[in-house]
Amino acid sequence: KSLKVGIIGAGIAGLSCAHQLTLAGHKVVIFDKSHGVGGRMSHRNYEKWGADHGAQYFTAKDPLFAEEVQRWIQAGVASPWLGKIVSYTHGQIVDSDPTKKRYVGVPEMSSPAKYLAKNVVLELSQTITEITKINGYWEVSSKESGVLPHQFDFLICATPPAQAKNLIGKNSQNLQVMCSEVQMQPCWTFLAYLRNPLTLDFDGAFINDHIFSWIARDNTKPERSRYETWVAQANPAWSEEHLDLSHYEVEPLLIEAFQNLTGAECDLYQTHLWRYAKLENESQSNYGLDTQNQLALCGDWLRTSTVEGAWMSGFHLAKVLNRMYS
Ligand code: FAD
């Protein structure tokens, strides 16, 4: 049986699920509140410079995801990142495992998401606020357009758990409990353009005992801008503590921390708060499924907070639906 499926969230989990369902002959429509796809696999472009301000790179441990990454590489939307990655503790630098393969989207982190989105119907700039079952079919309403003209056999929430919980509401007790059990950690992110390149002898560093837990020279990734651009991510505890500050309040704190750490003079900079950046602990669920109510959940938070975890979650949900409705 061919299903009409609605997916809320065009991050890599929703898109991976949509891609597999489409291959099996189901009709899929994806909604996203943003004006582009990729969710947390995102890239910001400013006048002359730009940087990946969400996911920094991805690894591929599972053979299924490793095969997918090879397809992305062949399609020209991903590439290995050969930057020098270290760990850094109070000025002590230790090289990270040089055999570890790290990949990035090219020319930007969202490129694999754009590639997966090619063959699905996308409705962007639609913030879904309500889902309702009418005469056995799911309908969705958005903040921007009210009730949307679709009727779905099956509805999938591919958003972080807080948003999924609001949407699921009383429509599925089991799925709502799954959303409630998970906490996501925030991340204040700092992006800086430097006229004078830094002389630091690495391109990415995991930092211990500091406001920042990760800094990276974004322009060493393939096909990026030639301008010296750094991304710095505040650690989860610091981000949580400063969650209620405005951008104006947080900026001087992040600039000072970045300058103290690297000696940099930042010529241009931006900040961004990811309210639901990463999962605190790994989950074994893979996906959430309520066959009786024809509702499901997928996303990184049901597996691991990585691009791989999100892709695998969407993939496994689609496989089980494809088996059930073949
Ligand atoms: P998302 O990408 O969050 O997609 C969910 C989508 O749902 C979004 O596009 C959102 O706009 C949409 N949405 C939400 N609510 C609604 C609504 N009501 N209506 C419509 N649309 C809605 N992973 C790695 O592998 N390596 C890294 O180095 C790495 N670093 C990271 C650094 C940061 C700062 C962050 C934030 C994440 C990082 N991650 C990293 C994690 C990785 O980005 C995520 O695990 C993955 O991208 C999550 O994909 P997803 O599809 O599950 O969710």
Coordinates of C-alpha atoms and ligand atoms in Angstrom, one line a residue:
K1 CA 0.0 0.0 0.0
S2 CA 1.3 3.4 -0.9
L3 CA 1.0 5.8 2.0
K4 CA 0.8 9.6 2.1
V5 CA 3.2 10.6 4.8
G6 CA 3.8 14.0 6.4
I7 CA 7.1 14.7 8.1
I8 CA 7.7 17.7 10.4
G9 CA 11.3 18.7 10.4
A10 CA 13.7 18.8 7.4
G11 CA 16.9 18.0 9.4
I12 CA 19.0 15.0 8.4
A13 CA 16.7 12.6 10.3
G14 CA 13.5 13.7 8.6
L15 CA 15.2 13.8 5.2
S16 CA 16.8 10.4 5.6
C17 CA 13.4 8.9 6.5
A18 CA 11.7 10.8 3.6
H19 CA 14.3 9.5 1.2
Q20 CA 13.8 5.9 2.1
L21 CA 10.0 6.2 2.1
T22 CA 10.0 7.8 -1.3
L23 CA 12.3 5.1 -2.7
A24 CA 9.7 2.5 -1.5
G25 CA 6.9 4.4 -3.4
H26 CA 5.3 6.4 -0.6
K27 CA 4.3 10.0 -1.1
V28 CA 6.0 12.3 1.3
V29 CA 5.6 16.0 2.2
I30 CA 8.2 17.6 4.6
F31 CA 7.5 20.8 6.6
D32 CA 10.1 22.9 8.2
K33 CA 9.9 26.2 10.1
S34 CA 13.2 27.4 8.6
H35 CA 13.6 28.8 5.1
G36 CA 16.2 26.0 4.3
V37 CA 16.8 22.4 5.0
G38 CA 19.5 20.7 7.2
G39 CA 18.4 21.9 10.7
R40 CA 21.5 21.6 13.0
M41 CA 23.7 20.8 10.0
S42 CA 23.8 24.4 9.1
H43 CA 26.1 27.0 7.6
R44 CA 25.8 30.8 8.0
N45 CA 26.8 33.1 5.2
Y46 CA 27.7 36.7 5.9
E47 CA 28.9 39.4 3.4
K48 CA 32.4 38.1 2.8
W49 CA 32.7 35.1 5.1
G50 CA 30.7 32.2 6.5
A51 CA 31.0 29.1 8.7
D52 CA 29.4 25.9 9.8
H53 CA 27.7 27.1 13.0
G54 CA 26.0 23.8 14.0
A55 CA 27.5 20.3 13.4
Q56 CA 31.3 20.7 12.7
Y57 CA 32.1 17.4 11.0
F58 CA 30.7 13.9 11.0
T59 CA 32.1 10.4 11.4
A60 CA 30.7 7.1 10.0
K61 CA 30.9 4.1 12.3
D62 CA 27.9 2.1 11.1
P63 CA 28.5 0.4 7.7
L64 CA 25.1 1.6 6.5
F65 CA 25.9 5.2 7.2
A66 CA 29.5 4.7 5.8
E67 CA 27.9 3.6 2.5
E68 CA 25.6 6.7 2.6
V69 CA 28.6 9.0 3.1
Q70 CA 30.3 7.4 0.1
R71 CA 27.2 8.2 -2.0
W72 CA 27.4 11.8 -0.8
I73 CA 31.0 12.0 -1.7
Q74 CA 30.2 10.6 -5.2
A75 CA 27.5 13.2 -5.6
G76 CA 29.9 15.9 -4.6
V77 CA 28.1 17.0 -1.5
A78 CA 30.6 15.7 1.1
S79 CA 34.3 15.3 1.4
P80 CA 36.9 14.2 4.0
W81 CA 38.2 17.0 6.3
L82 CA 41.9 16.6 6.7
G83 CA 42.3 19.4 9.3
K84 CA 44.7 18.8 12.2
I85 CA 42.5 18.0 15.3
V86 CA 44.0 18.1 18.8
S87 CA 42.9 18.2 22.4
Y88 CA 44.0 21.2 24.4
T89 CA 44.2 21.5 28.2
H90 CA 45.7 24.6 29.8
G91 CA 48.1 25.2 26.8
Q92 CA 49.0 21.5 26.6
I93 CA 48.3 20.2 23.1
V94 CA 47.9 16.5 22.3
D95 CA 47.2 15.2 18.8
S96 CA 43.9 13.5 18.4
D97 CA 43.7 10.0 16.7
P98 CA 45.1 10.7 13.2
T99 CA 43.5 7.6 11.7
K100 CA 40.0 8.9 12.5
K101 CA 38.1 9.9 9.4
R102 CA 36.1 13.1 9.6
Y103 CA 33.8 14.3 6.9
V104 CA 32.0 17.6 6.1
G105 CA 29.3 18.7 3.7
V106 CA 30.6 20.6 0.7
P107 CA 30.5 23.4 -0.1
E108 CA 28.7 23.7 3.3
M109 CA 27.5 21.5 6.0
S110 CA 23.9 21.5 4.9
S111 CA 24.8 20.2 1.4
P112 CA 24.0 16.5 2.1
A113 CA 20.6 17.6 3.4
K114 CA 19.9 19.6 0.2
Y115 CA 20.9 16.5 -1.8
L116 CA 18.4 14.3 0.1
A117 CA 15.7 16.9 -0.3
K118 CA 15.8 16.9 -4.1
N119 CA 13.1 14.3 -4.6
V120 CA 10.7 15.2 -1.9
V121 CA 7.9 17.8 -1.7
L122 CA 9.2 20.5 0.7
E123 CA 7.1 23.1 2.4
L124 CA 9.5 25.5 4.1
S125 CA 8.8 28.5 6.4
Q126 CA 5.9 26.5 7.9
T127 CA 6.0 26.3 11.7
I128 CA 3.7 23.4 12.5
T129 CA 1.7 24.3 15.6
E130 CA -1.0 21.6 15.7
I131 CA -1.7 18.1 14.4
T132 CA -5.3 16.8 14.3
K133 CA -6.8 13.5 13.2
I134 CA -10.0 14.0 11.1
N135 CA -11.9 11.0 9.6
G136 CA -8.8 8.8 10.0
Y137 CA -6.4 11.2 8.3
W138 CA -3.8 13.6 9.9
E139 CA -4.0 17.3 9.2
V140 CA -1.5 19.9 10.2
S141 CA -1.7 23.6 10.9
S142 CA 1.1 26.1 10.8
K143 CA 1.6 29.5 12.4
E144 CA 2.1 31.1 9.0
S145 CA -0.8 29.5 7.0
G146 CA -3.3 27.9 9.3
V147 CA -4.7 24.5 8.3
L148 CA -2.6 23.2 5.4
P149 CA -4.3 21.4 2.5
H150 CA -3.0 17.9 3.1
Q151 CA -4.4 14.7 4.5
F152 CA -1.9 12.1 5.7
D153 CA -2.1 8.4 6.5
F154 CA 0.9 8.7 8.7
L155 CA 2.6 11.6 10.5
I156 CA 6.3 11.7 11.6
C157 CA 7.8 14.3 14.0
A158 CA 11.5 14.7 13.2
T159 CA 12.2 17.6 15.5
P160 CA 14.0 17.8 18.8
P161 CA 12.0 16.3 21.7
A162 CA 10.7 19.5 23.3
Q163 CA 9.0 20.5 20.0
A164 CA 7.9 17.0 19.3
K165 CA 6.3 16.8 22.7
N166 CA 4.2 19.9 22.1
L167 CA 3.0 18.6 18.8
I168 CA 2.2 15.1 19.9
G169 CA 0.3 16.4 22.9
K170 CA -2.5 14.0 23.9
N171 CA -2.5 12.2 20.5
S172 CA -0.2 9.5 21.7
Q173 CA 0.6 8.8 25.4
N174 CA 3.6 6.5 24.6
L175 CA 5.3 8.9 22.3
Q176 CA 4.7 11.8 24.6
V177 CA 6.4 9.9 27.4
M178 CA 9.4 9.2 25.1
C179 CA 9.7 13.0 24.4
S180 CA 9.5 13.8 28.1
E181 CA 12.3 11.5 29.2
V182 CA 15.0 13.3 27.2
Q183 CA 17.0 16.4 28.0
M184 CA 18.9 18.3 25.3
Q185 CA 21.8 20.6 26.3
P186 CA 22.1 24.1 24.9
C187 CA 25.2 25.5 23.1
W188 CA 26.2 29.2 22.7
T189 CA 28.2 29.4 19.5
F190 CA 30.7 32.2 18.5
L191 CA 31.8 32.8 14.9
A192 CA 34.7 35.1 14.2
Y193 CA 36.3 36.5 11.0
L194 CA 39.9 37.5 11.5
R195 CA 41.8 39.8 9.2
N196 CA 45.1 38.4 10.5
P197 CA 45.3 34.6 10.4
L198 CA 46.1 32.9 13.8
T199 CA 49.4 31.1 14.1
L200 CA 47.9 28.2 16.1
D201 CA 49.3 24.9 15.0
F202 CA 45.9 23.1 14.7
D203 CA 42.6 23.4 12.8
G204 CA 40.2 22.0 15.4
A205 CA 40.6 21.5 19.2
F206 CA 38.6 19.8 21.9
I207 CA 39.2 22.0 24.9
N208 CA 39.1 21.0 28.5
D209 CA 38.5 23.2 31.5
H210 CA 37.4 26.3 29.6
I211 CA 34.3 28.2 28.5
F212 CA 34.8 26.7 25.1
S213 CA 34.8 23.0 24.6
W214 CA 35.5 23.1 20.8
I215 CA 37.2 25.7 18.5
A216 CA 37.9 25.2 14.8
R217 CA 39.3 27.0 11.8
D218 CA 36.4 26.7 9.5
N219 CA 38.3 27.8 6.3
T220 CA 40.5 24.7 6.4
K221 CA 37.4 22.6 5.4
P222 CA 37.2 21.9 1.7
E223 CA 35.5 24.4 -0.6
R224 CA 35.1 27.0 2.2
S225 CA 35.8 30.7 2.1
R226 CA 39.5 31.7 1.9
Y227 CA 39.1 34.1 4.8
E228 CA 40.3 33.2 8.3
T229 CA 37.2 32.1 10.1
W230 CA 36.9 30.4 13.5
V231 CA 33.9 28.7 15.2
A232 CA 33.9 28.3 19.0
Q233 CA 31.3 26.4 21.0
A234 CA 30.7 27.1 24.7
N235 CA 30.5 24.0 26.9
P236 CA 27.0 22.8 27.9
A237 CA 27.3 23.9 31.6
W238 CA 28.4 27.4 30.6
S239 CA 25.7 27.6 27.9
E240 CA 23.0 26.4 30.4
E241 CA 24.1 29.0 33.0
H242 CA 23.9 31.8 30.4
L243 CA 20.8 30.6 28.6
D244 CA 18.7 33.7 29.6
L245 CA 21.3 36.3 28.4
S246 CA 20.7 38.3 25.2
H247 CA 23.2 38.2 22.3
Y248 CA 24.4 41.7 23.4
E249 CA 25.1 40.5 26.9
V250 CA 26.8 37.3 25.9
E251 CA 29.0 38.7 23.1
P252 CA 31.6 40.5 25.2
L253 CA 32.0 37.3 27.4
L254 CA 32.6 35.1 24.3
I255 CA 34.9 37.6 22.6
E256 CA 37.0 37.9 25.8
A257 CA 37.2 34.1 26.2
F258 CA 38.2 33.6 22.6
Q259 CA 40.8 36.4 22.7
N260 CA 42.3 35.0 26.0
L261 CA 42.4 31.5 24.5
T262 CA 43.8 32.2 21.1
G263 CA 45.3 35.7 21.2
A264 CA 43.1 36.7 18.3
E265 CA 41.8 40.1 17.4
C266 CA 38.3 39.5 16.1
D267 CA 37.3 41.8 13.2
L268 CA 33.8 40.6 12.7
Y269 CA 31.8 38.2 14.9
Q270 CA 28.4 36.6 15.4
T271 CA 26.8 34.6 18.2
H272 CA 24.1 32.0 18.0
L273 CA 22.3 30.1 20.8
W274 CA 21.3 26.5 20.0
R275 CA 18.7 25.8 22.6
Y276 CA 18.5 22.1 21.8
A277 CA 22.0 21.3 20.6
K278 CA 22.9 17.9 21.9
L279 CA 21.6 14.9 23.9
E280 CA 23.0 14.4 27.3
N281 CA 23.0 10.6 27.1
E282 CA 22.8 8.1 24.3
S283 CA 19.5 6.4 23.6
Q284 CA 18.8 2.9 22.4
S285 CA 15.3 3.6 21.0
N286 CA 16.3 4.4 17.3
Y287 CA 12.7 5.8 16.7
G288 CA 9.3 6.0 18.3
L289 CA 6.3 4.3 16.7
D290 CA 2.6 4.3 17.6
T291 CA 1.1 2.2 14.9
Q292 CA -2.4 2.4 16.3
N293 CA -2.4 6.2 16.0
Q294 CA -0.2 6.2 12.9
L295 CA 2.3 8.6 14.5
A296 CA 6.1 8.3 14.8
L297 CA 9.2 10.1 16.0
C298 CA 12.7 10.2 14.6
G299 CA 15.8 12.3 15.3
D300 CA 19.3 12.3 16.8
W301 CA 17.9 12.3 20.3
L302 CA 16.5 8.7 19.8
R303 CA 20.0 7.4 19.1
T304 CA 23.2 9.6 19.4
S305 CA 23.5 13.3 19.0
T306 CA 25.4 13.2 15.8
V307 CA 24.7 13.5 12.1
E308 CA 25.2 9.7 11.9
G309 CA 22.7 9.1 14.8
A310 CA 20.1 11.3 13.2
W311 CA 20.5 9.7 9.8
M312 CA 20.3 6.2 11.2
S313 CA 17.2 7.1 13.2
G314 CA 15.3 8.3 10.1
F315 CA 16.6 5.3 8.1
H316 CA 15.5 2.7 10.6
L317 CA 12.0 4.3 11.0
A318 CA 11.5 4.2 7.2
K319 CA 12.7 0.6 7.0
V320 CA 10.1 -0.5 9.6
L321 CA 7.3 1.5 7.9
N322 CA 8.3 0.1 4.5
R323 CA 8.1 -3.4 5.9
M324 CA 4.7 -2.8 7.5
Y325 CA 3.1 -1.2 4.5
S326 CA 4.8 -3.0 1.6
Ligands
FAD1 P1 17.5 18.9 13.4 O1 18.7 19.0 12.6 O2 17.4 19.7 14.7 O3 16.2 19.0 12.6 C1 15.0 19.3 13.1 C2 14.2 20.2 12.2 O4 12.9 20.4 12.7 C3 14.9 21.6 12.1 O5 15.2 21.9 10.7 C4 13.8 22.5 12.7 O6 13.8 23.8 12.0 C5 12.5 21.7 12.4 N1 11.4 22.1 13.3 C6 11.4 22.1 14.7 N2 10.2 22.4 15.1 C7 9.4 22.5 14.1 C8 8.0 22.9 13.9 N3 7.2 23.1 14.9 N4 7.5 23.0 12.6 C9 8.3 22.8 11.6 N5 9.7 22.5 11.7 C10 10.2 22.4 12.9 N6 27.0 16.2 15.1 C11 28.1 15.6 14.6 O7 28.0 14.5 14.0 N7 29.3 16.2 14.7 C12 29.5 17.4 15.2 O8 30.6 18.0 15.2 C13 28.3 18.1 15.8 N8 28.5 19.3 16.4 C14 27.4 20.0 16.7 C15 27.5 21.3 17.2 C16 26.3 22.0 17.5 C17 26.5 23.4 18.0 C18 25.1 21.4 17.3 C19 23.8 22.2 17.6 C20 24.9 20.1 16.9 C21 26.1 19.4 16.6 N9 26.0 18.0 16.2 C22 27.1 17.4 15.7 C23 24.7 17.3 16.2 C24 24.0 17.2 14.9 O9 24.0 18.5 14.3 C25 22.6 16.7 15.1 O10 22.7 15.5 15.8 C26 21.8 16.4 13.8 O11 22.1 17.4 12.8 C27 20.4 16.4 14.2 O12 19.5 16.1 13.1 P2 18.0 16.0 13.3 O13 17.4 15.8 12.0 O14 17.7 14.9 14.3 O15 17.5 17.3 14.0

